Amino acid sequence: MTLVQLGPPRVRRKSRQVLVGDVPVGGNAPVSVQSMTTTVTSDVDSTLQQIAELTAAGCQIIRVAVPSQDDAEALPAIAKKSPIPVIADIHFQPKYVFAAIDAGCAAVRVNPGNIRQFDDKVREISQAASSAGVPIRIGVNAGSLDKRLLEKYGKATPDALVESALWECSLFEEHGFTDIKISVKHHDPLVMIEAYRKLAARCDYPLHLGVTEAGPRFQGTIKSSVAFGVLLAEGIGDTIRVSLSAPPVEEVKVGAQILESLGLRPRRLEIVSCPSCGRAQVDVYKLAEEVTAAFDGFPVPLRVAVMGCVVNGPGEAREADLGVSSGNGKGQIFVRGQVVRTVPESKIVETLLEEAMNRDWTTGGY
Ligand code: SF4
């Protein structure tokens, strides 16, 4: 099977590398996808169950919120049993940073905007993180920007976000701690893009990309895709988190698709479906959804075409591994542009699956 591998067509920004558990971030490591659990962290079973689902969907690093002592106490069990590295997300309480490090978390995320009390704790945190080999993410968010910077800049501008991040880094650097990655998130993709560009030019720390509060599934997907697409195409970004007001498994799927679309992660399933037009002789939208569902989780990467007519279908989908063109209540099943079977419309999906499973795709599907 020949898959079109696009890239990466860009020069990656040179960043230093940190290790989040066994996942390298930065330093030319593959861009990783991460997400955040939505369960109550102290509910260990539910949290581990969600982590397992996210891992199956392609998540490589998971973050859990630690707003209470109960959550902090759940960290050892979660860190031990999670199949992927766990990052503890700490906002107000420095003591939970130490708890997370002791618990075996792979990294800790702190937010400079609301942890000013960290200032006098930075030395201790640096020492603890350094001896445990735990990196720290400086996670700056527009919504919780330091008051001092809000006053200076008037709002969360790209410069304000960058200054906040670099100032926090400098506190750790004073103690010789540089095992750091950074995010400067904003809900506006244009501000976010500019902030990351400026940050990328001023340091070599690996960057965690995120559009914060990006919105519900549709809007959030578009905003994240546009922002990440621009930055990743410029070589900026070492790990990504898509934030959606939707189940986190959707975040992971979108993140994986963004990387696949940019050639930064090998493709799994790609559905090449036509938009339909006046020539269509089948409900293309419905058929494309059915084929997508049927091939979800297919064990080898495939490009599957769903075309609405037999006139243009096979030609337009020549580069697909297999596909269907519909007409007169039938489906022409084709493999690499050659029609191999014609079946009734009701048998299209199962026939496509059958053809996919009965072929050796390592030798081109024949
Ligand atoms: Fe129209 Fe056929 Fe092209 Fe689909 S494949 S857009 S139905 S011409």
mmCIF file of C-alpha atoms in Angstrom, residues 14 47 55 58 148 210 297 313 331 348 356:
data_model
loop_
_atom_site.group_PDB
_atom_site.id
_atom_site.type_symbol
_atom_site.label_atom_id
_atom_site.label_comp_id
_atom_site.label_asym_id
_atom_site.label_seq_id
_atom_site.Cartn_x
_atom_site.Cartn_y
_atom_site.Cartn_z
ATOM 1 C CA LYS A 14 15.111 23.546 17.885
ATOM 2 C CA THR A 47 -10.150 8.305 36.488
ATOM 3 C CA THR A 55 -5.008 5.964 25.728
ATOM 4 C CA GLY A 58 -4.252 7.841 20.936
ATOM 5 C CA ARG A 148 0.869 42.973 37.691
ATOM 6 C CA GLY A 210 -3.271 25.006 23.392
ATOM 7 C CA GLY A 297 -10.052 1.076 14.735
ATOM 8 C CA GLY A 313 -15.862 8.519 -8.516
ATOM 9 C CA GLY A 331 -21.927 0.163 -5.509
ATOM 10 C CA ILE A 348 -21.590 -1.661 0.250
ATOM 11 C CA ALA A 356 -10.170 -4.622 3.357
#
